[in-house]
mmCIF file with all atom_site columns, C-alpha atoms in Angstrom:
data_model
loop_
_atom_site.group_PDB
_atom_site.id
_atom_site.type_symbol
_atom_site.label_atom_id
_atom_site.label_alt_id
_atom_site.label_comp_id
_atom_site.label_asym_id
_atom_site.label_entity_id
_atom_site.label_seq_id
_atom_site.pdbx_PDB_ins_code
_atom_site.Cartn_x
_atom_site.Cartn_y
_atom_site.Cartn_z
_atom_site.occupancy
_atom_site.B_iso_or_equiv
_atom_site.pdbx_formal_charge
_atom_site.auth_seq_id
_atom_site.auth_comp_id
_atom_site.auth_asym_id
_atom_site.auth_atom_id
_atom_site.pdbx_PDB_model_num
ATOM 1   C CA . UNK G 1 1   ? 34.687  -43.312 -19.657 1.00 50.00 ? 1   UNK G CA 1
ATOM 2   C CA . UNK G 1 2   ? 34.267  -43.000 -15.703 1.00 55.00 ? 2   UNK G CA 1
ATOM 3   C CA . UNK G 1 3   ? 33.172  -39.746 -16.201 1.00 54.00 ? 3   UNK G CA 1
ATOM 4   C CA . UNK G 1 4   ? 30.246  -40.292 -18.356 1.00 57.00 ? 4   UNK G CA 1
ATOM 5   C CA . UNK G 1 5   ? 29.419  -43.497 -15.904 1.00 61.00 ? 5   UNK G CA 1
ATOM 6   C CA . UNK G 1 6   ? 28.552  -41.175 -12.787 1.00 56.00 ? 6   UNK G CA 1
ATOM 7   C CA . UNK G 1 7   ? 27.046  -38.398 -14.839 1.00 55.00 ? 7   UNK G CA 1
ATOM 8   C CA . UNK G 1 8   ? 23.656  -39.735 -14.785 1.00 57.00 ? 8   UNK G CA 1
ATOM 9   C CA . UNK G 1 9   ? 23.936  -40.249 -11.615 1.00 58.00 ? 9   UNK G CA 1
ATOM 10  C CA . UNK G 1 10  ? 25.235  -36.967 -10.328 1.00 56.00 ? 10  UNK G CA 1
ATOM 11  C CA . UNK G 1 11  ? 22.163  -35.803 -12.319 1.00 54.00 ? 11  UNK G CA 1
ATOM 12  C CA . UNK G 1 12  ? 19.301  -37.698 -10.783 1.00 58.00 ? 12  UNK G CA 1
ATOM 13  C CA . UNK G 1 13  ? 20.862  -36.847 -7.261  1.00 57.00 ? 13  UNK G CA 1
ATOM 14  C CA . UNK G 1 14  ? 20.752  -32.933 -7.889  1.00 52.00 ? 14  UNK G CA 1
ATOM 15  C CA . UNK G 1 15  ? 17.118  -33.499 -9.697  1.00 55.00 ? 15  UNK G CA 1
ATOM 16  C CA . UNK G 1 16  ? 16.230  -35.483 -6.589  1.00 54.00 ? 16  UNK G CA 1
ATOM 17  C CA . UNK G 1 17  ? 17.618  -32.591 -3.609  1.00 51.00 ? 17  UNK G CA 1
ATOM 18  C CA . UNK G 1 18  ? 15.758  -29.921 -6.395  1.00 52.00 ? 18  UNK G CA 1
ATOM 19  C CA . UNK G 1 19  ? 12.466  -31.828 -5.936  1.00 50.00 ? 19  UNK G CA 1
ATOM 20  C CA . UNK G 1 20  ? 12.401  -32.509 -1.978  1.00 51.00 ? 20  UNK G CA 1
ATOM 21  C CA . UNK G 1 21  ? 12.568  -28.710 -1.674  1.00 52.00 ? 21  UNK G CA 1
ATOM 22  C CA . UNK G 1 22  ? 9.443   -28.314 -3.538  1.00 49.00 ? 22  UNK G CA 1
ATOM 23  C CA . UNK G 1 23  ? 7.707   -30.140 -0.550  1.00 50.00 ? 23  UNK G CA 1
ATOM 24  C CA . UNK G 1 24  ? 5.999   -28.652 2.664   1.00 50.00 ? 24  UNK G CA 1
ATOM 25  C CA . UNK G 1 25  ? 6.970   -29.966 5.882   1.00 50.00 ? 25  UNK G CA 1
ATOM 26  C CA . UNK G 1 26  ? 5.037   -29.637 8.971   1.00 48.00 ? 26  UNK G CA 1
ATOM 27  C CA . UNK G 1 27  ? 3.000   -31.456 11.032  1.00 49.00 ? 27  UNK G CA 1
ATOM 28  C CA . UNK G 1 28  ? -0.437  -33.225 10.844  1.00 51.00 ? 28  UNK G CA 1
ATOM 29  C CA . UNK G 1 29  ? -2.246  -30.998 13.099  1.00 54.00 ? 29  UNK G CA 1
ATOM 30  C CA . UNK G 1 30  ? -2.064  -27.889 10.813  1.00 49.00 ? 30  UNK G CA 1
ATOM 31  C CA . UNK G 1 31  ? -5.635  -26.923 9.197   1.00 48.00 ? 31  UNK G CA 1
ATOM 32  C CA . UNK G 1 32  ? -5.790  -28.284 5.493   1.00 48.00 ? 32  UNK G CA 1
ATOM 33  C CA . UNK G 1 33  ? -5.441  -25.111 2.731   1.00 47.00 ? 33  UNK G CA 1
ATOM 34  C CA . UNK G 1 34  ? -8.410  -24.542 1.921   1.00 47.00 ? 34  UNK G CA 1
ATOM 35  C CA . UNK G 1 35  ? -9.851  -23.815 5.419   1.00 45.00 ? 35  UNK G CA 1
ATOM 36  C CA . UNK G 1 36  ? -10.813 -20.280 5.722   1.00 43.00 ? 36  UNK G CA 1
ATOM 37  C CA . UNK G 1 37  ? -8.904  -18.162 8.850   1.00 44.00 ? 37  UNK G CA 1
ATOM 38  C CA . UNK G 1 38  ? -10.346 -17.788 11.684  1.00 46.00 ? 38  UNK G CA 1
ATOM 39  C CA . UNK G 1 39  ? -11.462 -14.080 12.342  1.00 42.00 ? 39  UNK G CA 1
ATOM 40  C CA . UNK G 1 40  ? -14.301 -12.472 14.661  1.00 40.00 ? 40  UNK G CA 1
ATOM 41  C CA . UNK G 1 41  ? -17.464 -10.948 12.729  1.00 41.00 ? 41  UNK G CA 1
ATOM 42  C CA . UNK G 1 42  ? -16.887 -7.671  14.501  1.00 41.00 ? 42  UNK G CA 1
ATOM 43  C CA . UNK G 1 43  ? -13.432 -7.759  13.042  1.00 40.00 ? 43  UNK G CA 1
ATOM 44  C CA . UNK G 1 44  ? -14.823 -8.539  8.880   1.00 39.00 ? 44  UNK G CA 1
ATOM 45  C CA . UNK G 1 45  ? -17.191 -6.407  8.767   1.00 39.00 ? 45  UNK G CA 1
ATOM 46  C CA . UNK G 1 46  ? -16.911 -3.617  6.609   1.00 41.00 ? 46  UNK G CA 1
ATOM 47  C CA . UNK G 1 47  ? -17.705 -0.089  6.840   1.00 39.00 ? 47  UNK G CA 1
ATOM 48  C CA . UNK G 1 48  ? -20.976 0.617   5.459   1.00 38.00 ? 48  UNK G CA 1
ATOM 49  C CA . UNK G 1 49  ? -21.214 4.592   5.968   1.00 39.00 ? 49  UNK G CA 1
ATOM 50  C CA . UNK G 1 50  ? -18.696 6.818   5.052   1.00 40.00 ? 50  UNK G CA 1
ATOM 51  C CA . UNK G 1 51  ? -17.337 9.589   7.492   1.00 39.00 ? 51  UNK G CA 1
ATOM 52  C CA . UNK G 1 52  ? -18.909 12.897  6.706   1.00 43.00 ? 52  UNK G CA 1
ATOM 53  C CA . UNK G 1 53  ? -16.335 15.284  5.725   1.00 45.00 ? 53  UNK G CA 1
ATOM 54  C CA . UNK G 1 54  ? -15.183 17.334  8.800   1.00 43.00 ? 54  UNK G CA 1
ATOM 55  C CA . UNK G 1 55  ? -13.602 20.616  7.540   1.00 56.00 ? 55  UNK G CA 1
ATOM 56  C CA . UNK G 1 56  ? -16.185 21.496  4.989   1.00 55.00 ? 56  UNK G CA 1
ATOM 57  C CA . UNK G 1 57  ? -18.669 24.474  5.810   1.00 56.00 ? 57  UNK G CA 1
ATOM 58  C CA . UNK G 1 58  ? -22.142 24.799  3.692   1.00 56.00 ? 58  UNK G CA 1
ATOM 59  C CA . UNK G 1 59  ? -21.104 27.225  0.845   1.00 59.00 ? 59  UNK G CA 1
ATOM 60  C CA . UNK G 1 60  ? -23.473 30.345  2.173   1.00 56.00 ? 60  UNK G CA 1
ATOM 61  C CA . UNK G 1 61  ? -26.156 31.988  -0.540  1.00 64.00 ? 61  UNK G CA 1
ATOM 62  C CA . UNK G 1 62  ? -25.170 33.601  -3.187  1.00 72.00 ? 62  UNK G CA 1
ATOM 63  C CA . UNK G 1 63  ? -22.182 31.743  -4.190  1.00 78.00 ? 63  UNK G CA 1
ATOM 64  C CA . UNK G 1 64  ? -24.327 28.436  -3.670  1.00 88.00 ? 64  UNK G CA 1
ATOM 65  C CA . UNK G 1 65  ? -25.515 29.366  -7.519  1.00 92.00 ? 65  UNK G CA 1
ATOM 66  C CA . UNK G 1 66  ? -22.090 28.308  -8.431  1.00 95.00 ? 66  UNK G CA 1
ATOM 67  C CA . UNK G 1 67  ? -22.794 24.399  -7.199  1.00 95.00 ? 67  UNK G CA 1
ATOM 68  C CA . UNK G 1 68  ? -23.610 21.978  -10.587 1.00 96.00 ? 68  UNK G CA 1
ATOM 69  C CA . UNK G 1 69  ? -22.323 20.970  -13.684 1.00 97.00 ? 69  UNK G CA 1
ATOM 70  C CA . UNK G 1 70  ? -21.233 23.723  -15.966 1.00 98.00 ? 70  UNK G CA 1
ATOM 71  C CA . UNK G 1 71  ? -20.679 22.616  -19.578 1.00 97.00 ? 71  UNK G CA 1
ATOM 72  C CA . UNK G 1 72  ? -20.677 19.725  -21.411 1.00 95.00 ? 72  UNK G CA 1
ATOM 73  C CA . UNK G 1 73  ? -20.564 16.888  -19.250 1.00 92.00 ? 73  UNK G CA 1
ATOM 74  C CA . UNK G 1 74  ? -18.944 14.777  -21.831 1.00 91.00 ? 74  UNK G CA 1
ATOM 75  C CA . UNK G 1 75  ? -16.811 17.719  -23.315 1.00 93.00 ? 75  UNK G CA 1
ATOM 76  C CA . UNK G 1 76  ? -15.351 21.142  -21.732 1.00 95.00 ? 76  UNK G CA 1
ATOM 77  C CA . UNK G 1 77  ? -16.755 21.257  -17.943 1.00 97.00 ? 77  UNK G CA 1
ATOM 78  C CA . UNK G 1 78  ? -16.920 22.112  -14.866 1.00 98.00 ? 78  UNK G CA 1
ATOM 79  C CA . UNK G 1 79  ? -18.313 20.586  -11.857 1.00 98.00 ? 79  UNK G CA 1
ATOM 80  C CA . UNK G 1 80  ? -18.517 23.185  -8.773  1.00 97.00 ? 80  UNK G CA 1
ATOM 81  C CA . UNK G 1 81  ? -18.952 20.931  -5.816  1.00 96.00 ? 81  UNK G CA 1
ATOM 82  C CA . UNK G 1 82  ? -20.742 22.169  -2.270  1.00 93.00 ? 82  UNK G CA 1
ATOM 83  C CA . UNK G 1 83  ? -17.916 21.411  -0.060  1.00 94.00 ? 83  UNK G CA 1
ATOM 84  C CA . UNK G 1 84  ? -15.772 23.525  -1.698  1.00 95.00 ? 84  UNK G CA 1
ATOM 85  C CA . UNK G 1 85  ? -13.935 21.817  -4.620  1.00 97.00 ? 85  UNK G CA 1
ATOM 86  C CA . UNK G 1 86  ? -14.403 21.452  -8.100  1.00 98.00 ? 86  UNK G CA 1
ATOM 87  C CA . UNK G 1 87  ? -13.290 19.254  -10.797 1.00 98.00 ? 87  UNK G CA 1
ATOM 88  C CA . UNK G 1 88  ? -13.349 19.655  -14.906 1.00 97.00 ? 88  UNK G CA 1
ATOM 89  C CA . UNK G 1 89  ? -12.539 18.598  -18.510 1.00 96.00 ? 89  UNK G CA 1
ATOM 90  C CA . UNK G 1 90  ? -10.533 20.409  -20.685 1.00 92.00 ? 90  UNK G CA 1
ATOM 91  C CA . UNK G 1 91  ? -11.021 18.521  -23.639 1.00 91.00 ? 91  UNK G CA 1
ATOM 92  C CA . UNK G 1 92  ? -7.467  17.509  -22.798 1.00 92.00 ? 92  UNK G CA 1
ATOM 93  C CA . UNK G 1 93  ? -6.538  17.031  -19.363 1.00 94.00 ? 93  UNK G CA 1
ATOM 94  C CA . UNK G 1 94  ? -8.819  16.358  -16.346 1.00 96.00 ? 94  UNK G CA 1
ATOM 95  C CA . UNK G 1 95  ? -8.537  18.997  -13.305 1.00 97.00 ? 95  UNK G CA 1
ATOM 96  C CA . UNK G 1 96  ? -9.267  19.824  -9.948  1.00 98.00 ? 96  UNK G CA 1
ATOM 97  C CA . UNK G 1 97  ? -9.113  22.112  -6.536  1.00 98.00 ? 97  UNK G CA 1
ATOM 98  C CA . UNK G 1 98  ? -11.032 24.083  -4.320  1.00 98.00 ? 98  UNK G CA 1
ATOM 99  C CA . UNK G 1 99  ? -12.797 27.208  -4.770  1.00 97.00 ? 99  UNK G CA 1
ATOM 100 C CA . UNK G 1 100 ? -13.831 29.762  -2.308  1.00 94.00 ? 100 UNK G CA 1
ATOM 101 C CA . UNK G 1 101 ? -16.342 33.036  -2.785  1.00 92.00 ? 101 UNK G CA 1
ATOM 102 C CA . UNK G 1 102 ? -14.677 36.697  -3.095  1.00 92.00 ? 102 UNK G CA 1
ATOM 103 C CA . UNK G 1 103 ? -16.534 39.625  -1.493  1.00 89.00 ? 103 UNK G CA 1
ATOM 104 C CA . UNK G 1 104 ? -17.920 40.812  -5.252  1.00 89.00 ? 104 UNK G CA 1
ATOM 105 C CA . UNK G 1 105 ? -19.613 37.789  -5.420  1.00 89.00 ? 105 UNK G CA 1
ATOM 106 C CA . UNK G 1 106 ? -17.411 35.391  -7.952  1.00 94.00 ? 106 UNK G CA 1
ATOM 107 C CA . UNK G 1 107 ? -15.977 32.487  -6.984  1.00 96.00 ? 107 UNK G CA 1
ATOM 108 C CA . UNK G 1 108 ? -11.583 32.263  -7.260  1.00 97.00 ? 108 UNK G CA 1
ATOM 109 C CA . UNK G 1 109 ? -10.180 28.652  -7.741  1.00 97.00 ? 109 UNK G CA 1
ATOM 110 C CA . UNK G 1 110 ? -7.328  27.580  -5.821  1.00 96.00 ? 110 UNK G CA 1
ATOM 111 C CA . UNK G 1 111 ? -4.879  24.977  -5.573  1.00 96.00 ? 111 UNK G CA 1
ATOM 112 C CA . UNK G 1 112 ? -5.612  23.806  -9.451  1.00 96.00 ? 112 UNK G CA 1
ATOM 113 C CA . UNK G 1 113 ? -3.931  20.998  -10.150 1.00 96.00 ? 113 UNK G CA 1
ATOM 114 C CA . UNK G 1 114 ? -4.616  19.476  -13.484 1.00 94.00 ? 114 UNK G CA 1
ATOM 115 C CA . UNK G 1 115 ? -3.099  16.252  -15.387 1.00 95.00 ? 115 UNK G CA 1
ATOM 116 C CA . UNK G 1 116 ? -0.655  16.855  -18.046 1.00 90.00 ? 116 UNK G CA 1
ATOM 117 C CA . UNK G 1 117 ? -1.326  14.983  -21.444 1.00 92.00 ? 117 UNK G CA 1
ATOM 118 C CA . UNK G 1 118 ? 0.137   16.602  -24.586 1.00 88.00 ? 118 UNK G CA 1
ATOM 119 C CA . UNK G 1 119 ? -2.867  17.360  -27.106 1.00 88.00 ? 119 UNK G CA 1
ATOM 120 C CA . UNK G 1 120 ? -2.130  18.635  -30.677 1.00 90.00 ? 120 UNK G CA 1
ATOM 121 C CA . UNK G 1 121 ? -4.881  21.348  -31.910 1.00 87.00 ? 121 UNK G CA 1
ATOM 122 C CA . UNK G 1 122 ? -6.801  20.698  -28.915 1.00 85.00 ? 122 UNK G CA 1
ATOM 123 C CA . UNK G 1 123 ? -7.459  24.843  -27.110 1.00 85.00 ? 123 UNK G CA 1
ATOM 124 C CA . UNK G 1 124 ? -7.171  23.906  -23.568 1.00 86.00 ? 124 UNK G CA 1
ATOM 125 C CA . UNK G 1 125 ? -8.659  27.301  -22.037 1.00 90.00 ? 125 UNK G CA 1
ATOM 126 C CA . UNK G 1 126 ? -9.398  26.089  -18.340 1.00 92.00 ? 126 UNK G CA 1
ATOM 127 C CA . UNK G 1 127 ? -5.908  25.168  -18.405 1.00 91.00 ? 127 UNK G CA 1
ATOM 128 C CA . UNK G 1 128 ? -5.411  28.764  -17.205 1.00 93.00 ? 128 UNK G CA 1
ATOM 129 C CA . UNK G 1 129 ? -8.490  29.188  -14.868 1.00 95.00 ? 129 UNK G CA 1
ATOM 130 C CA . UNK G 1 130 ? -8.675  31.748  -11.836 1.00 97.00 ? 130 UNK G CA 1
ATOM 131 C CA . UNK G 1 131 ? -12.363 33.119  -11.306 1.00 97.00 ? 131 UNK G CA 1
ATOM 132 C CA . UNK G 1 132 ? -15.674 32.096  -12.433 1.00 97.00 ? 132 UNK G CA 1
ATOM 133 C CA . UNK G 1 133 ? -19.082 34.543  -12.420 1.00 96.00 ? 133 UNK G CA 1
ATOM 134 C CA . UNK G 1 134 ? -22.066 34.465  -13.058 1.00 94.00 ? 134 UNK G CA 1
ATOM 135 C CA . UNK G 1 135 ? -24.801 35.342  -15.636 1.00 93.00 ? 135 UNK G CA 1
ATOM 136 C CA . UNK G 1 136 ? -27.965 33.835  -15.134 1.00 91.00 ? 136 UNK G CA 1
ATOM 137 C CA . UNK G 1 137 ? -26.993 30.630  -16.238 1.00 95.00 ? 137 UNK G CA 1
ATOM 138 C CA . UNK G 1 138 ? -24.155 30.977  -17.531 1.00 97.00 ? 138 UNK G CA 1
ATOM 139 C CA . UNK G 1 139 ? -20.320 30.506  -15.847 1.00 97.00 ? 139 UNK G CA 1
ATOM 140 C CA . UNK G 1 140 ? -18.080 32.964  -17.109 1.00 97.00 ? 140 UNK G CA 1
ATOM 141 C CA . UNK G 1 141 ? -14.289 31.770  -16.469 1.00 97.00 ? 141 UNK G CA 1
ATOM 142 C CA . UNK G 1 142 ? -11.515 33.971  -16.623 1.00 97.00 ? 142 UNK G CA 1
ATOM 143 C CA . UNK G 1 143 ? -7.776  33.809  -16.280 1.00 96.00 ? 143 UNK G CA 1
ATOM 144 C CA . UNK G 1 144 ? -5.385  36.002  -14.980 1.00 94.00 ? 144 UNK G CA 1
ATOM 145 C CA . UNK G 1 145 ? -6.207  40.073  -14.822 1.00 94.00 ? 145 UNK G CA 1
ATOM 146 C CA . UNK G 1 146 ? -9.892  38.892  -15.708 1.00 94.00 ? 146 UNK G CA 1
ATOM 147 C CA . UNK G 1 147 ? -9.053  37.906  -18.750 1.00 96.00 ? 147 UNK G CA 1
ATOM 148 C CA . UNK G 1 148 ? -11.807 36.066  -20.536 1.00 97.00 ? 148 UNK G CA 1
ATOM 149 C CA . UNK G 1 149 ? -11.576 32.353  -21.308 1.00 96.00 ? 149 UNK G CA 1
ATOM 150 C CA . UNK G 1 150 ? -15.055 30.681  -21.704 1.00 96.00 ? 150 UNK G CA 1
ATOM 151 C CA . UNK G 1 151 ? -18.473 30.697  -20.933 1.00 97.00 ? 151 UNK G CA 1
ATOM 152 C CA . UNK G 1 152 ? -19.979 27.649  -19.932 1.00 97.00 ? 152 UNK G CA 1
ATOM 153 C CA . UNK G 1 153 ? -23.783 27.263  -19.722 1.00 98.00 ? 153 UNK G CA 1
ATOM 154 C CA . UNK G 1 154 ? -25.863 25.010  -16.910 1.00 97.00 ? 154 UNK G CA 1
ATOM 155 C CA . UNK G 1 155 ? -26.283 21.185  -17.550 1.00 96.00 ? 155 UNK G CA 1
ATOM 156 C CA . UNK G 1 156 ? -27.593 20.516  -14.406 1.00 86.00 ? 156 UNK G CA 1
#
């Protein structure tokens, strides 16, 4: 019976030390919570312009033909950027690189690197990109040895 006596008590003491570390100490002279923090405008300001891009040359005439959208923006595409990279749709996974002109006047892309989602019945030809040329307005993509892949026409 002694033991049941100083349970309740042993209880309320534990509930009690539990509580009181809940609590803040401190001292009066710290700003309330909801103060802001101090800072200096030049400090919060933020950046309004982006840096221009430093290694990028102009892409010279005639590979600047290459620079749009080629496809279906909303399908199978391409986008051929002026500073050199590109990004696309598979109808699967997205992609992206850089490209750079060749001396016949096509355009190889380079360090591809594309995402990797699984896709049953879904032909995923740019998977397996490695030149693009072109026909008027038309991008011709082929793979390895020049093998043909797709044509994609202008959209923009």
């Amino acid at each position: 019976m002694a033991i049941r006596g100083w349970m309740p008590v042993a209880l309320a003491a534990v509930a009690a030390l539990a509580l009181a570390g809940c609590t803040s100490g401190g001292s009066d002279d710290a700003p309330p919570p909801s103060a802001p923090p101090a800072t200096t405008p030049a400090a919060s300001a933020p950046a309004t312009t982006p840096a221009p891009p430093t290694d990028a040359a102009p892409i010279p005439a005639p590979w600047d033909a290459y620079v749009g959208t080629w496809g279906d923006p909303e399908g199978v595409h391409l986008m051929i950027g002026g500073d050199g990279r590109f990004s696309g749709y598979d109808g699967c996974n997205r992609m992206g690189g850089r490209w750079d002109p060749e001396d016949d006047g096509g355009i190889e892309f380079d360090d591809v690197f594309m995402t990797q989602r699984a896709c049953e019945g879904v032909d995923t030809p740019l998977s397996r990109l490695e030149e693009g040329r072109l026909d008027g307005e038309t991008l011709t993509v082929l793979g390895d040895e020049d093998v043909f892949l797709l044509t994609l026409p202008r959209t923009d």
